Coordinates of C-alpha atoms in Angstrom, one line a residue:
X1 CA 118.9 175.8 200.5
X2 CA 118.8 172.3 202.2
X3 CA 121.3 170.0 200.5
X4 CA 119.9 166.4 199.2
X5 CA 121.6 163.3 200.2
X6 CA 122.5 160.9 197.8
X7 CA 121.7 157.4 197.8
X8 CA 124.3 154.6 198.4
X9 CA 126.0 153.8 195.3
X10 CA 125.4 150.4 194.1
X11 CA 129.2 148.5 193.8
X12 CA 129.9 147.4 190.7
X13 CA 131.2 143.7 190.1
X14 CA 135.2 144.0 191.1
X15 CA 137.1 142.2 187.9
X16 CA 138.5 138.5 188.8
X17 CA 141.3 137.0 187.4
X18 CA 140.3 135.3 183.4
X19 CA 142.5 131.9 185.6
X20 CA 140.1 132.0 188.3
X21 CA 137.0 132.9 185.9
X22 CA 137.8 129.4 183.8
X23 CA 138.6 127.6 186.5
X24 CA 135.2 128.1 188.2
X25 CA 133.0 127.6 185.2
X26 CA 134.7 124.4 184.8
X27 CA 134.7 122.9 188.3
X28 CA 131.1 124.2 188.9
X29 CA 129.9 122.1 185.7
X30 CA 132.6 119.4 185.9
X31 CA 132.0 118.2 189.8
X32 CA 128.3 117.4 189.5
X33 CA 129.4 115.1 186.3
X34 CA 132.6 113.6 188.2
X35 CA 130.6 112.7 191.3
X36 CA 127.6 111.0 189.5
X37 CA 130.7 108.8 187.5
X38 CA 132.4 108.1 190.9
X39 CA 129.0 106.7 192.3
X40 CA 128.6 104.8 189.1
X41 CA 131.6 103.4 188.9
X42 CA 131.3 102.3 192.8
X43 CA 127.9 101.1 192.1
X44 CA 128.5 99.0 188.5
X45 CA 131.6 97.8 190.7
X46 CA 129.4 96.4 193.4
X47 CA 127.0 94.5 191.2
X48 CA 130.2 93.1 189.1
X49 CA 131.8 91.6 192.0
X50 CA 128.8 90.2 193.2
X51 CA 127.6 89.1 190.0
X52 CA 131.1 87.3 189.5
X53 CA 130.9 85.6 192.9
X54 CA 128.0 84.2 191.8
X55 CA 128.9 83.1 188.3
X56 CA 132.4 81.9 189.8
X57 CA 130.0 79.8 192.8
X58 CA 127.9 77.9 189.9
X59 CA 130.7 76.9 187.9
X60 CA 132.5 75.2 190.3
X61 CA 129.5 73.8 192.4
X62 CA 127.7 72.6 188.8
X63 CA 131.4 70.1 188.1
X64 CA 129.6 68.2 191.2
X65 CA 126.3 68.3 190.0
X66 CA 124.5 64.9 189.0
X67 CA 123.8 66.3 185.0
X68 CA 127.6 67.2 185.0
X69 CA 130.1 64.7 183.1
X70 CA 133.9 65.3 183.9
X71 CA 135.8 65.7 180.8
X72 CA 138.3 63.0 182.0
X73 CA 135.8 60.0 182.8
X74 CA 132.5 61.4 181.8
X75 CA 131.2 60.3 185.0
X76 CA 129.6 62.8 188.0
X77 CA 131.4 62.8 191.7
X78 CA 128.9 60.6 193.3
X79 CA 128.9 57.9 190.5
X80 CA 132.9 58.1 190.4
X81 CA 133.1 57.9 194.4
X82 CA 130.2 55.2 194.3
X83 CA 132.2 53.2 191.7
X84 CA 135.6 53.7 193.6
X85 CA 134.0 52.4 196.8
X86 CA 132.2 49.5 194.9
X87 CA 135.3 48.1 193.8
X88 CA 137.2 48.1 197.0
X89 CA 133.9 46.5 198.6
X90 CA 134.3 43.8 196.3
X91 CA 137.9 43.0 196.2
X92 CA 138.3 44.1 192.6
X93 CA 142.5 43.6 191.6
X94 CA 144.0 46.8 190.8
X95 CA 141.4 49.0 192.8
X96 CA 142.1 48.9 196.1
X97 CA 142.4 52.7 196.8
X98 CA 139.6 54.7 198.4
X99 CA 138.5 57.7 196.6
X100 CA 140.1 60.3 199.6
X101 CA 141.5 62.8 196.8
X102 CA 138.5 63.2 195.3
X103 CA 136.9 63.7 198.9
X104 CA 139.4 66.0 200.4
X105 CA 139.2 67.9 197.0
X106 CA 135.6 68.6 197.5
X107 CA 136.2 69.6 200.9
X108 CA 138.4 72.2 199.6
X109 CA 135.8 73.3 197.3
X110 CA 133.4 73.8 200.0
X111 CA 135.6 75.9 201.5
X112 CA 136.4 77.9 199.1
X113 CA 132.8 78.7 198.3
X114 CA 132.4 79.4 201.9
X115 CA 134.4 82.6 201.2
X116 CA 132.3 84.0 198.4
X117 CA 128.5 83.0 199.6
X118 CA 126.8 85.1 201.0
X119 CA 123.4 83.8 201.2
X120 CA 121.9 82.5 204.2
X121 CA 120.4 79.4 203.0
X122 CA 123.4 78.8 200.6
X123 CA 125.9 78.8 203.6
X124 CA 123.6 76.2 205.4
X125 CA 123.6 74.5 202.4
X126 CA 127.4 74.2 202.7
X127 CA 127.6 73.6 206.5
X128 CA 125.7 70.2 205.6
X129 CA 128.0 69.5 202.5
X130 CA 130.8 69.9 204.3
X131 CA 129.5 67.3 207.1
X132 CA 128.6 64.7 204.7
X133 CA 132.2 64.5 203.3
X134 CA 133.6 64.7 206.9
X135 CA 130.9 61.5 207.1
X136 CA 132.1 60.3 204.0
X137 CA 135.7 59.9 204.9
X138 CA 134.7 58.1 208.3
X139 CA 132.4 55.8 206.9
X140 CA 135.3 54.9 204.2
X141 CA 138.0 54.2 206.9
X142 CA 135.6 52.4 208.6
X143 CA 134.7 50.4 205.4
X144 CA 137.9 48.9 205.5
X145 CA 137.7 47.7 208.8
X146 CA 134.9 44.8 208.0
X147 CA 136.3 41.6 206.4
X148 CA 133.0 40.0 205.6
X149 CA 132.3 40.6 202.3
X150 CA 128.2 40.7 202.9
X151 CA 128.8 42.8 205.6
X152 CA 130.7 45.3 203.5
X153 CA 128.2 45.4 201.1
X154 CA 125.4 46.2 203.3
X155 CA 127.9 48.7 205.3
X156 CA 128.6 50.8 201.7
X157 CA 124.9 51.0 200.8
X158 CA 123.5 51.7 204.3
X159 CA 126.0 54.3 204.8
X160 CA 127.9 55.7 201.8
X161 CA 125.9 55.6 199.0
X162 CA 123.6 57.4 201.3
X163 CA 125.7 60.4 201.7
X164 CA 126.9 60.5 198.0
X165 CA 123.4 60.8 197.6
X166 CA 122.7 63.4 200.0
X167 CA 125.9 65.7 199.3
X168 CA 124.7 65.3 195.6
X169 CA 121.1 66.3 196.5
X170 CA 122.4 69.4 199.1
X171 CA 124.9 70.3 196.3
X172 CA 122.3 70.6 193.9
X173 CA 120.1 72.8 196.6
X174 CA 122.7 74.8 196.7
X175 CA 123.2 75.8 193.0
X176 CA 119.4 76.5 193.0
X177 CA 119.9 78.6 196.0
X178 CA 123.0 80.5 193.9
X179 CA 121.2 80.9 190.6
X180 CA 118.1 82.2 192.3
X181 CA 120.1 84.7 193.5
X182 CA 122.0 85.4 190.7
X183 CA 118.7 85.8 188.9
X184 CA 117.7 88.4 191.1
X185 CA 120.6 90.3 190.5
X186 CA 120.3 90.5 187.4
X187 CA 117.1 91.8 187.4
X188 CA 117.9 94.7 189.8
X189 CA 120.9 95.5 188.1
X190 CA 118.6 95.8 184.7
X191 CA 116.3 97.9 186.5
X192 CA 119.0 100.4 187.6
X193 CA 120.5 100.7 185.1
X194 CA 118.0 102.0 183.6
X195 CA 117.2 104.5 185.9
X196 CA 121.0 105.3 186.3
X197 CA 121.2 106.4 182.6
X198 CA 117.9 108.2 182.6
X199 CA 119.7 110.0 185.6
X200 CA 122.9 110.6 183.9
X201 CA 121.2 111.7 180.5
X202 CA 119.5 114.2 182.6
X203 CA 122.9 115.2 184.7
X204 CA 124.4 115.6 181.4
X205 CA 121.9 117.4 179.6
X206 CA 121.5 120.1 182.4
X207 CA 125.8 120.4 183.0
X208 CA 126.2 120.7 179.2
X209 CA 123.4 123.6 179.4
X210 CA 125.1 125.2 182.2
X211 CA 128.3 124.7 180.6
X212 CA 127.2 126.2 177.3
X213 CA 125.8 129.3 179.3
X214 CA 128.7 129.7 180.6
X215 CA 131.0 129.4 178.2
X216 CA 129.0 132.2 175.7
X217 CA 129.3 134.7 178.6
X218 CA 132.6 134.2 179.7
X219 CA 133.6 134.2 175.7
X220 CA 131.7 137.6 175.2
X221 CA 133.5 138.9 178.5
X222 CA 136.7 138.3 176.7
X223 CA 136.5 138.9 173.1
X224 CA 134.2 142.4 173.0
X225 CA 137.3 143.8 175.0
X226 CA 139.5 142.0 173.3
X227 CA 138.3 143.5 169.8
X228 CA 138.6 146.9 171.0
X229 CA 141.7 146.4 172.1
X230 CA 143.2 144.8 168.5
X231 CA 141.1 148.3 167.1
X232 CA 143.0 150.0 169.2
X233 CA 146.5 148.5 168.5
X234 CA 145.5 148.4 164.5
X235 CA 145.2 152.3 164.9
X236 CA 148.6 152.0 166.6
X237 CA 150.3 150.8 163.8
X238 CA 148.9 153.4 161.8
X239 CA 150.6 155.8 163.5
X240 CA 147.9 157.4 165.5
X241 CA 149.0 157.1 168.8
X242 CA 146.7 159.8 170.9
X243 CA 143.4 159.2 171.5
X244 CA 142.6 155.8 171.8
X245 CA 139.9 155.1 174.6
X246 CA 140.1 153.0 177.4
X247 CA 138.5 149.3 177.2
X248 CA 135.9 148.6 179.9
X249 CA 136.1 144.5 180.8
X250 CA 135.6 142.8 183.7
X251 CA 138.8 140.7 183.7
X252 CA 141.8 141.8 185.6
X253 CA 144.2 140.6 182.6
X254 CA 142.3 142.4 180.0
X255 CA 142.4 145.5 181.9
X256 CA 146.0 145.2 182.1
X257 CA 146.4 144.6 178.7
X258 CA 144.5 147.7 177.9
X259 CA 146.3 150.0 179.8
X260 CA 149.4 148.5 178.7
X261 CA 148.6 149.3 175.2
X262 CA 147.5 152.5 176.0
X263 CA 150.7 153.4 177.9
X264 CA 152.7 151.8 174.7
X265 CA 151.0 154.2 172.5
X266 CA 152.1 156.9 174.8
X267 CA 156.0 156.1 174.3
X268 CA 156.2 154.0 171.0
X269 CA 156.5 156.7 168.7
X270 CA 160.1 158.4 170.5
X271 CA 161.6 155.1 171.7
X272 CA 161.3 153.2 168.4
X273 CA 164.9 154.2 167.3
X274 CA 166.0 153.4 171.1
X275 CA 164.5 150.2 170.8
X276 CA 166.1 149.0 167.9
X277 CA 169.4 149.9 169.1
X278 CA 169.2 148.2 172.6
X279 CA 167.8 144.9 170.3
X280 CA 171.0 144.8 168.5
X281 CA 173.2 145.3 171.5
X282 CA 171.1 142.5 173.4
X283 CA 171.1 140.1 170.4
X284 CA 175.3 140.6 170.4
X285 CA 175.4 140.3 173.9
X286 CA 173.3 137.2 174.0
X287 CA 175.3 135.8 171.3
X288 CA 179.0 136.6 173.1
X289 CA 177.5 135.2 176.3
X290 CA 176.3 131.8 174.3
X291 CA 180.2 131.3 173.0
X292 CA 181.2 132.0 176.4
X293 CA 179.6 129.3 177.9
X294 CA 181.5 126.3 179.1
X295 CA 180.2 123.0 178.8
X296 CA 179.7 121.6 182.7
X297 CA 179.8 118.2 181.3
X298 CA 183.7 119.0 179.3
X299 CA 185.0 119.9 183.0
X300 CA 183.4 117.2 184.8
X301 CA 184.7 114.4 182.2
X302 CA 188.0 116.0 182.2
X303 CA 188.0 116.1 185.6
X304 CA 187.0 112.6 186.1
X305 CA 189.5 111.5 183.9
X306 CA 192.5 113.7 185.6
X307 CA 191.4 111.4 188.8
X308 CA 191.4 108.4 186.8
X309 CA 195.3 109.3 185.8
X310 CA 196.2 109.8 188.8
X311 CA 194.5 106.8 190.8
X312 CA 195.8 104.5 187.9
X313 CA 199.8 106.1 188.1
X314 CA 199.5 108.0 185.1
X315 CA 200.9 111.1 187.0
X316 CA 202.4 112.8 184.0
X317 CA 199.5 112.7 181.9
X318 CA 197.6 114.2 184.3
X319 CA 199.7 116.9 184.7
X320 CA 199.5 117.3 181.2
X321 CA 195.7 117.2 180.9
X322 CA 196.0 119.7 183.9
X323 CA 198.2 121.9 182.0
X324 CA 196.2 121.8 178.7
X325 CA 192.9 122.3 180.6
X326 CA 194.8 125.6 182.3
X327 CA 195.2 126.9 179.4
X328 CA 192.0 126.4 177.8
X329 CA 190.4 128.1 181.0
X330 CA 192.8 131.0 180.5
X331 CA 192.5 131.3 177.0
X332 CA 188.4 130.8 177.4
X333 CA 188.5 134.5 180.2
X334 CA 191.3 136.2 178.2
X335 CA 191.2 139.3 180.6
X336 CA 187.4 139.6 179.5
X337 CA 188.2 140.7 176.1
X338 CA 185.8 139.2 173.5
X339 CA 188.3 140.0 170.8
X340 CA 191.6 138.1 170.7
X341 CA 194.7 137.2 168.1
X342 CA 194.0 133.9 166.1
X343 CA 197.2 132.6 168.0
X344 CA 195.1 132.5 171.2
X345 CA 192.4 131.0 169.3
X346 CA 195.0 128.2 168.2
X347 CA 195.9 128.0 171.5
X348 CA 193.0 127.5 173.3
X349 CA 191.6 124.8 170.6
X350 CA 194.5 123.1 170.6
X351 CA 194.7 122.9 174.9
X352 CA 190.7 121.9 174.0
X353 CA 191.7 118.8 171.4
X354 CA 194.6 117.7 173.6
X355 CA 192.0 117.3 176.6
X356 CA 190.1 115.3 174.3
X357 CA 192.8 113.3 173.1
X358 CA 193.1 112.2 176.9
X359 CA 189.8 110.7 176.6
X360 CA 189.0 109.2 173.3
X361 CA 192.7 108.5 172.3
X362 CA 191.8 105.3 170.5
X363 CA 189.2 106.9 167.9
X364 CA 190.8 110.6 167.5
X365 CA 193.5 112.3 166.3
X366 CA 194.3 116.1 165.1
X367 CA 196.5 118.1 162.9
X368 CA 196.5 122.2 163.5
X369 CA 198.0 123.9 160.2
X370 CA 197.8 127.7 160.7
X371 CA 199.9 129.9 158.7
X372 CA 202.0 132.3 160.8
X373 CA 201.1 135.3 159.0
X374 CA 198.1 134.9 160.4
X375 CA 198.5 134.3 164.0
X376 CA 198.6 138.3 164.8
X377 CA 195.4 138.8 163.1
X378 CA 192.3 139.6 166.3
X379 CA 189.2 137.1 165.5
X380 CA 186.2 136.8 167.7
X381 CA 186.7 134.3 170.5
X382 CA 185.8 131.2 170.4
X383 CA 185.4 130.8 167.0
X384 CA 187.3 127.8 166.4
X385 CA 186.6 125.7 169.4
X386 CA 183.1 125.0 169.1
X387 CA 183.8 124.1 165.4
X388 CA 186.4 121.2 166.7
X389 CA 183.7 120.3 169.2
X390 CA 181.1 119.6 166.3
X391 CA 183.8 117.6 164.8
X392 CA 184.3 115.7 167.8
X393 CA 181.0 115.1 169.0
X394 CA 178.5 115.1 166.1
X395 CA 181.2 113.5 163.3
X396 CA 184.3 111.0 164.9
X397 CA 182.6 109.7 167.8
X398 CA 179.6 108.4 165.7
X399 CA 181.9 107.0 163.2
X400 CA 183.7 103.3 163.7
X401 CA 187.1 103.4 163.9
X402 CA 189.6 106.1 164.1
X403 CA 189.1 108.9 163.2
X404 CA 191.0 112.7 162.8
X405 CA 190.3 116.5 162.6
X406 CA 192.1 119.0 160.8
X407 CA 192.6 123.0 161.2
X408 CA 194.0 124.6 158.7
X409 CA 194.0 128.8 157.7
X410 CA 194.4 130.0 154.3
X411 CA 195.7 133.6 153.4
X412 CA 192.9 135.6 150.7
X413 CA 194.6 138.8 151.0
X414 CA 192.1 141.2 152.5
X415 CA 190.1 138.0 153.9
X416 CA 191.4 135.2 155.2
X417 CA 189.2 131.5 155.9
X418 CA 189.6 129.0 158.4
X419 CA 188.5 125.6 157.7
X420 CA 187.8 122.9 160.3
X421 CA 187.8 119.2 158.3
X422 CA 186.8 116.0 159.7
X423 CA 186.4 112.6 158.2
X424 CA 183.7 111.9 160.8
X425 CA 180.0 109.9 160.0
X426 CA 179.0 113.3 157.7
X427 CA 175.8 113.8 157.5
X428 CA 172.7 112.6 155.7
X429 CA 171.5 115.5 152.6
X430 CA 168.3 116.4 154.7
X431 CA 170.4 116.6 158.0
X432 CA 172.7 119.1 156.1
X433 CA 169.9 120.7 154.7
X434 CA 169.1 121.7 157.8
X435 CA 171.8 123.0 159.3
X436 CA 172.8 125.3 156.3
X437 CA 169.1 126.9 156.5
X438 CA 169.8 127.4 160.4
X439 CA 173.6 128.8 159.1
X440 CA 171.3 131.3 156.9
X441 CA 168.2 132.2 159.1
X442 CA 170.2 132.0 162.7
X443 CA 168.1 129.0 163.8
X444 CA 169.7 127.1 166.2
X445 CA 170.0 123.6 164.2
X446 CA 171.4 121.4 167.2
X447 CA 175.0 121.8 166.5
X448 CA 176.0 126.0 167.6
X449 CA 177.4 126.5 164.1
X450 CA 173.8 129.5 163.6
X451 CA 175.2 130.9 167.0
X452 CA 179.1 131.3 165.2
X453 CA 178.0 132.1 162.0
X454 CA 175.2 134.8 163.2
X455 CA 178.5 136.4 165.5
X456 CA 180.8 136.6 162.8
X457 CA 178.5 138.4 160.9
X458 CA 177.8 140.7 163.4
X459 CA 181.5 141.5 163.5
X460 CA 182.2 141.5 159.9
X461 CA 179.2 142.5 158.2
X462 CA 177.4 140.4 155.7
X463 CA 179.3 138.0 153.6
X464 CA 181.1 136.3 156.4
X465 CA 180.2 133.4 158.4
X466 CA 180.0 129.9 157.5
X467 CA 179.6 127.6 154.7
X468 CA 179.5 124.0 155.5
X469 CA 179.7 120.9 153.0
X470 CA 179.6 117.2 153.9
X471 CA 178.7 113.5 152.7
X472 CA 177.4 110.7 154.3
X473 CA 180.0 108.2 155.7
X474 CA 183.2 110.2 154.5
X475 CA 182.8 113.4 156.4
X476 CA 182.2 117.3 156.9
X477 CA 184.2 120.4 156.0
X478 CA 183.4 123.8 157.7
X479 CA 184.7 126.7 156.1
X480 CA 185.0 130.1 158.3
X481 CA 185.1 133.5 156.4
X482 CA 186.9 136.7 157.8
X483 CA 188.0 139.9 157.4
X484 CA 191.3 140.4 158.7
X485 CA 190.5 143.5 159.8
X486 CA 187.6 143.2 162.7
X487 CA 185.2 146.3 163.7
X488 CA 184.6 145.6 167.5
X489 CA 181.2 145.9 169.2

């Protein structure tokens, strides 16, 4: 029998990345629309700035125009210049000054409208502006020169009115030249406009087409596989967890998602129990490491200060910051044991509060008041601490003045409670509010006091933790409920 050959297998479509999917279908609509704002932009910017120039030429050419009054004299530059000269011609007392400022001013004008002109016949314009007023000012100076009074007559009519006249005639050459021009732009720019937003409309008719094409197939790409996926799940939760069929998409994330889901169904049903244990032991880990943690910012103050001590000759009370922040450290490791005797709890807030003292001496003080029948009873560490720390930090700095904590234990018999008072800012009834729902959910509120509640309950079982009251302006109380007897992790 002769064997048939197949044909070559047509390669399916390899998935992409969903990323890389998006990405495209926006840059391939998005570009096209960006470039034809970029040339738009460059364009309108174009006409603006020429359109200005123009504009900016007219207004300051027109204050020398003949039909312009200045505000100050309501007369034009060639009658005031005229008028200036006339006088000095004719000996008039009190007006014996040439009119060089208001020369030398329109020279300067000239020149600044030298720089934006671009017009040929407007920068000729200017070039013969520029030499009557150089012709002006000689004809002046000269002027002065003839003593006969006929003579100076004759000498300001044959000479300078004549090129008043003509800088008033070329000035007003030049604003036609200008306005012409500005004219003309104004029509072009009416006429593209036009055209530009025909051409955008049409741009942005055919991108939001493509875009919409787009964005219906990449949407069906995602959420048919997507669908079959939540079927599948729903059928998980339902307990079935065998045979659930594998998802065809074209999307590398779906597909792992998929066989993620499928491998989940394979192994949820015997590691459920598993689960929930290892979730328990990483919650109390999680919350052991969180009251473990040091604040970087405590040992760099307190370092900062211990320098401070000693640079200013204070060498005892560094010694005695170094001491107390010793013992904090070694109080804080304790061996690595997580449960320790309310002594070194005592101990380690005190080394804490003393450290502090160092630093805010003038707005703190502390009182510890611990029963000693309690000192041998084993508490979670760190329990205390971060209690005095919210009393430091959250109630006596903000609060004007001095102010004071205080530690005290009390003896319930079975039970015993810690309470942790300061008469601190307080805080308002919505801010305590707050914190007392984080106490009772395990939200952390801002302060830590979820983190030591949540842990204590852990340890204890439910009925201990926290309970905190306070009042605006007078202060907050923390009360800390325990067993004397502690069931370690």
């Amino acid at each position: 029998m002769s064997k048939h050959k197949k044909g070559p297998e047509k390669k399916k479509a390899e998935p992409g990345k969903l990323e890389f999917k998006m990405r495209w279908m926006l840059f391939s609509t998005m570009i096209p629309m960006a470039v034809l704002i970029i040339v738009l932009l460059a364009f309108f910017w174009q006409y603006t700035n020429e359109y200005n120039k123009l504009s900016n030429n007219l207004a300051v050419s027109s204050e020398y125009n003949a039909n312009y009054k200045n505000s100050s004299n309501d007369m034009s530059f060639k009658a005031e210049v005229d008028m200036d000269i006339y006088y000095v011609t004719i000996g008039r007392k009190g007006k014996d000054d040439l009119p060089v400022k208001q020369v030398n001013k329109a020279i300067e004008t000239v020149e600044r409208l030298k720089t934006t002109t671009t017009k040929e016949e407007s920068l000729h314009s200017l070039k013969y502006l520029t030499n009557y007023l150089e012709n002006l000012k000689t004809r002046m100076n000269q002027l002065l020169e003839i003593r006969d009074y006929q003579k100076r007559q004759e000498f300001m009519e044959n000479n300078t009115v004549i090129l008043t006249t003509l800088f008033e005639k070329e000035m007003q050459n030049y604003i036609y030249q200008e306005a012409t021009q500005l004219v003309q732009v104004e029509s072009q720019l009416a006429g593209n406009v036009r055209l530009t937003l025909m051409a955008m409309c049409g741009v942005l008719l055919v991108t939001m087409l493509l875009l919409f094409n787009r964005s219906f197939r990449l949407t069906y790409s995602i959420t048919k596989p997507i669908s079959e996926i939540l079927h599948n799940i729903k059928k998980v939760g339902k307990g079935e967890y065998k045979n659930i069929a594998p998802v065809i998409a074209d999307c590398i994330e779906i597909q792992e998602l998929d066989e993620g889901t499928r491998k989940m169904a394979g192994r949820i049903e015997g590691l459920l129990e598993n689960v929930r244990k290892e979730q328990d032991a990483q919650h109390l880990t999680e919350l052991q490491l969180l009251q473990a943690q040091v604040n970087p910012h405590f040992l760099y103050n307190t370092l900062d200060t211990i320098v401070w001590l000693v640079e200013g000759g204070m060498e005892q009370d560094a010694v005695d910051m170094i001491t107390s922040l010793s013992v904090f450290f070694r109080t804080s490791l304790s061996k690595g044991k997580d449960i320790i005797s309310l002594a070194e709890e005592e101990r380690h807030t005190l080394s804490y509060l003393e450290i502090q003292q160092s630093r805010y001496r003038d707005i703190m003080e502390f009182e510890i008041r611990i029963p000693k029948e309690l000192e041998g009873v084993m508490v979670p560490k760190l329990t205390l601490q971060p209690l005095a720390e919210n009393a430091l930090y959250h109630g006596i700095k903000n609060k004007r003045g001095k102010g004071k904590i205080l530690i005290e234990g009390f003896d319930l018999g079975e039970d015993m409670m810690l309470r942790v008072t300061d008469n601190g800012q307080g805080m308002t009834p919505e801010r305590l509010k707050e914190v007392q729902d984080a106490i009772c959910t395990g939200e952390r509120a801002g302060f830590g006091l979820a983190a030591v509640s949540e842990r204590i309950a852990l340890y204890y079982g439910a009925g201990y933790g926290l309970r905190i009251s306070s009042i605006e302006g007078e202060g907050t109380v923390i009360e800390v409920y325990l067993a004397k007897q502690i069931k370690e992790k």
